[in-house]
mmCIF file of C-alpha atoms in Angstrom:
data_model
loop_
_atom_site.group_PDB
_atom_site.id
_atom_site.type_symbol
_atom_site.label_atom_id
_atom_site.label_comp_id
_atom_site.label_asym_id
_atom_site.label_seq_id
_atom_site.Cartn_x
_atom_site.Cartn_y
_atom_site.Cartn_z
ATOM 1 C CA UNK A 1 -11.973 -6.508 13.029
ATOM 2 C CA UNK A 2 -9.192 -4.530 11.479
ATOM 3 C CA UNK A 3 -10.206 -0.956 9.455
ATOM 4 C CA UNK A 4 -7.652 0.967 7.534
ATOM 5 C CA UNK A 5 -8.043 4.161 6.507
ATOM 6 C CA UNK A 6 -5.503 6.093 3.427
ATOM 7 C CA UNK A 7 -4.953 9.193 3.120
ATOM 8 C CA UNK A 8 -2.218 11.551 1.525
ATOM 9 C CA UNK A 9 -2.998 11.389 -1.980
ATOM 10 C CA UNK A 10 -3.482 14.658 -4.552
ATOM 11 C CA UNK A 11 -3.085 15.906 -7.904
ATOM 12 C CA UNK A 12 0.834 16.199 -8.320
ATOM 13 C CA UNK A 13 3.160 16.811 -11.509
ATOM 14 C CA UNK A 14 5.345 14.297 -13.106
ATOM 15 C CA UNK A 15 8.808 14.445 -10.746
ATOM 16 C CA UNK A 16 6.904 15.215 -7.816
ATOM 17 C CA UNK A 17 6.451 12.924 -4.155
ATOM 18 C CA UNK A 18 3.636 12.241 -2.132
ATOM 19 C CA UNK A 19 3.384 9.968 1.138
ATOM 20 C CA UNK A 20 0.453 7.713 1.606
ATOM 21 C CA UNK A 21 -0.391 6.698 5.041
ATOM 22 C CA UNK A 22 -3.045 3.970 5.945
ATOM 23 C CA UNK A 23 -4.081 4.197 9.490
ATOM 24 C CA UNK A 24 -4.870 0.871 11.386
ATOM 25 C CA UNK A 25 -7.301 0.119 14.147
ATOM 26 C CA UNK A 26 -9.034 -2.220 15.504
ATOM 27 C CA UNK A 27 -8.218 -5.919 16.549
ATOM 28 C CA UNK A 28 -5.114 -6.506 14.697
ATOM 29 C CA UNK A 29 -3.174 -9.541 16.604
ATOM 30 C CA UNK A 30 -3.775 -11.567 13.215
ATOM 31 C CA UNK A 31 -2.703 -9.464 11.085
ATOM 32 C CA UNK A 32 0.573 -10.481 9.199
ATOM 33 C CA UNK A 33 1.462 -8.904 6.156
ATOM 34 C CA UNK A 34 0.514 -5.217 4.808
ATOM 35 C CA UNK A 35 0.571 -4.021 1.098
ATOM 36 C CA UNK A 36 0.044 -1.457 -0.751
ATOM 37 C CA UNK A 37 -2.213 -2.236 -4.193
ATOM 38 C CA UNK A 38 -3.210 0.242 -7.555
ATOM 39 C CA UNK A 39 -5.967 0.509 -9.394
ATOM 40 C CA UNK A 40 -6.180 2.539 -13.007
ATOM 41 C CA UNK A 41 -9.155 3.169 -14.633
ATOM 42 C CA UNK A 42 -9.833 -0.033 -16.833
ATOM 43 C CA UNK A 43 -7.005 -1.745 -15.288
ATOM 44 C CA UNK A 44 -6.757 -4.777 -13.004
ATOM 45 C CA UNK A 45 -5.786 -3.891 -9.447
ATOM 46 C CA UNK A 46 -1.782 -4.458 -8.885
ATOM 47 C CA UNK A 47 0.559 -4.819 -5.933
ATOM 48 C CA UNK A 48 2.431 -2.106 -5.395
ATOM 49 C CA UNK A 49 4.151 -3.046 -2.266
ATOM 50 C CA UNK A 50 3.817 -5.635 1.272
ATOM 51 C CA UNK A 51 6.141 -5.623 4.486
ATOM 52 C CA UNK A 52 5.669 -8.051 7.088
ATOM 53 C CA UNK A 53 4.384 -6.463 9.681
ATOM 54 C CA UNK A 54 6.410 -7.978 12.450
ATOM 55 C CA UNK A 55 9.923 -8.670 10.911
ATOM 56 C CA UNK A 56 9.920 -5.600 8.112
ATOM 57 C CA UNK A 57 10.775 -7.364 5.372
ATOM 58 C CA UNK A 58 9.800 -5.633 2.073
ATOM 59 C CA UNK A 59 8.776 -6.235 -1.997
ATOM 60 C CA UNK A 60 8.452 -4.227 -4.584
ATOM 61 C CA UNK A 61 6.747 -3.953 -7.713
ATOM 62 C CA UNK A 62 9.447 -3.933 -10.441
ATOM 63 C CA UNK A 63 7.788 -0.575 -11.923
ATOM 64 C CA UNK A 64 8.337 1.286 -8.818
ATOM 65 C CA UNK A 65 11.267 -0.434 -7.450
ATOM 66 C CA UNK A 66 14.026 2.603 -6.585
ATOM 67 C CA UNK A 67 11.210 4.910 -6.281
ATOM 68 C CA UNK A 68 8.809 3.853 -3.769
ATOM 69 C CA UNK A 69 9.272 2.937 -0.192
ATOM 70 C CA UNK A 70 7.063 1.062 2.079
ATOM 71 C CA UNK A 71 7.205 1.152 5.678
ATOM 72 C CA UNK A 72 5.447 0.806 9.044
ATOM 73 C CA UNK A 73 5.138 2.700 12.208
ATOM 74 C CA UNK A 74 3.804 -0.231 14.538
ATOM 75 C CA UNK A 75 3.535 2.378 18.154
ATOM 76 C CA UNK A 76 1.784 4.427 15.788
ATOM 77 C CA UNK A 77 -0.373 1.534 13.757
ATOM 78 C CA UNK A 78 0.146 3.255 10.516
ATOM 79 C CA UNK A 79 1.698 1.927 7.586
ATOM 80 C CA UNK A 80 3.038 4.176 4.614
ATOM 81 C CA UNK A 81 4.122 4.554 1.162
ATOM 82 C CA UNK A 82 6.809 7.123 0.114
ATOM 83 C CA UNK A 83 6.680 7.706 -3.786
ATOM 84 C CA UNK A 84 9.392 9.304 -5.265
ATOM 85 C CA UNK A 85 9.755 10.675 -8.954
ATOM 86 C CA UNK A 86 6.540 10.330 -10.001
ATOM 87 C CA UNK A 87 5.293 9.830 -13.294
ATOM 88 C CA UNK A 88 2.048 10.123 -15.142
ATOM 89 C CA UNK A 89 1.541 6.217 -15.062
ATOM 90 C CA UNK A 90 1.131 5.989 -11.446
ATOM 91 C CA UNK A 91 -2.678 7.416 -11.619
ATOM 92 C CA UNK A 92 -4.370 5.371 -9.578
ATOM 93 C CA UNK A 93 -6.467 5.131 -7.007
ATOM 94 C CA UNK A 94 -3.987 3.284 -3.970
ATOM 95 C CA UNK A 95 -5.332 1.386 -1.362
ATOM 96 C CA UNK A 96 -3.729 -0.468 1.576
ATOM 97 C CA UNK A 97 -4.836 -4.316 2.643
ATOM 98 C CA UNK A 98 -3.853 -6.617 5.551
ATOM 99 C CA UNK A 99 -3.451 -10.589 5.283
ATOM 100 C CA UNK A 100 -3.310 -12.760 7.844
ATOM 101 C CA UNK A 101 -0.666 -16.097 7.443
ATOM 102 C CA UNK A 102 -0.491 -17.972 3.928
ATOM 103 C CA UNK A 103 -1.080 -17.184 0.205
ATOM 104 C CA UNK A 104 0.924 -15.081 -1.805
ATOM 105 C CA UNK A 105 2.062 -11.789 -0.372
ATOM 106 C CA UNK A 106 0.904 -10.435 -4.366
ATOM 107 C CA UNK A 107 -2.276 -11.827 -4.680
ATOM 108 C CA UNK A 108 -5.201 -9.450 -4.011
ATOM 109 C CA UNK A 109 -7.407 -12.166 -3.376
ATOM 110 C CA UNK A 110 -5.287 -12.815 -0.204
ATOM 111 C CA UNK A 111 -6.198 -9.915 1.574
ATOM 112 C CA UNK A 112 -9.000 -9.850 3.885
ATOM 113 C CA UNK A 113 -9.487 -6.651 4.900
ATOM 114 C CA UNK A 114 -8.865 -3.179 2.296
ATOM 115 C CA UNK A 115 -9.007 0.929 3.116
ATOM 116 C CA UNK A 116 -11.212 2.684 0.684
ATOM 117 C CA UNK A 117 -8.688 3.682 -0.978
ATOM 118 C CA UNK A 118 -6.705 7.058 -2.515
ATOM 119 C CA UNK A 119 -6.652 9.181 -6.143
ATOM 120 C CA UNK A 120 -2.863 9.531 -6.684
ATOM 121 C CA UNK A 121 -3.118 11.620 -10.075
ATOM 122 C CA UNK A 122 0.221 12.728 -11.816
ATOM 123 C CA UNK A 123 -0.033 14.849 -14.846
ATOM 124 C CA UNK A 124 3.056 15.204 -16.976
#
């Protein structure tokens, strides 16, 4: 069984960056695609960003597209997000998921397995 586990998130100020990182453990030979997802109070949970874990090929939500940067470490097991010019509508809490093979890479329902997720609060 695969656990993930954020971390890196904070109160920032509108402009600022923060780095999210999700470490992974555990038995992860089935794991295929990684994502980052949002959550704002009263708001559905969104996809933020997935890689592949084994070829590195990226998406992007288009509200953080140019800003945010997903990538993995895979000696290190970790995956991370890089977010770049903040703004007071990324409050959320973030939270990282693994899928195994098939369904949409965008769909939360796809994901088997979810951290416990991160407050990312920007004030303006």
């Amino acid at each position: 069984q695969v656990q993930l586990v954020e971390s890196g998130g904070g109160l920032v100020q509108a402009g600022d960056s923060l780095r999210l990182s999700c470490a992974i453990s555990g038995r992860i030979f089935n794991m295929f695609v990684m994502a980052w997802f949002r959550q704002a109070p009263g708001k559905e949970r969104e996809v933020v960003a997935y890689i592949h874990w084994i070829t590195g090929t990226t998406a992007y939500a288009d509200s953080v597209k140019g800003r945010f940067t997903i990538s993995r470490d895979n000696a290190k097991n970790t995956l991370y997000l890089q977010m770049n010019s903040l703004n007071p509508e990324d409050t959320a809490s973030y939270y990282c998921a693994s899928k195994s093979y098939g369904g949409s890479s965008s769909d939360a329902n796809q994901y088997q397995i979810w951290g416990q997720g991160t407050q990312v609060t920007v004030s303006s």
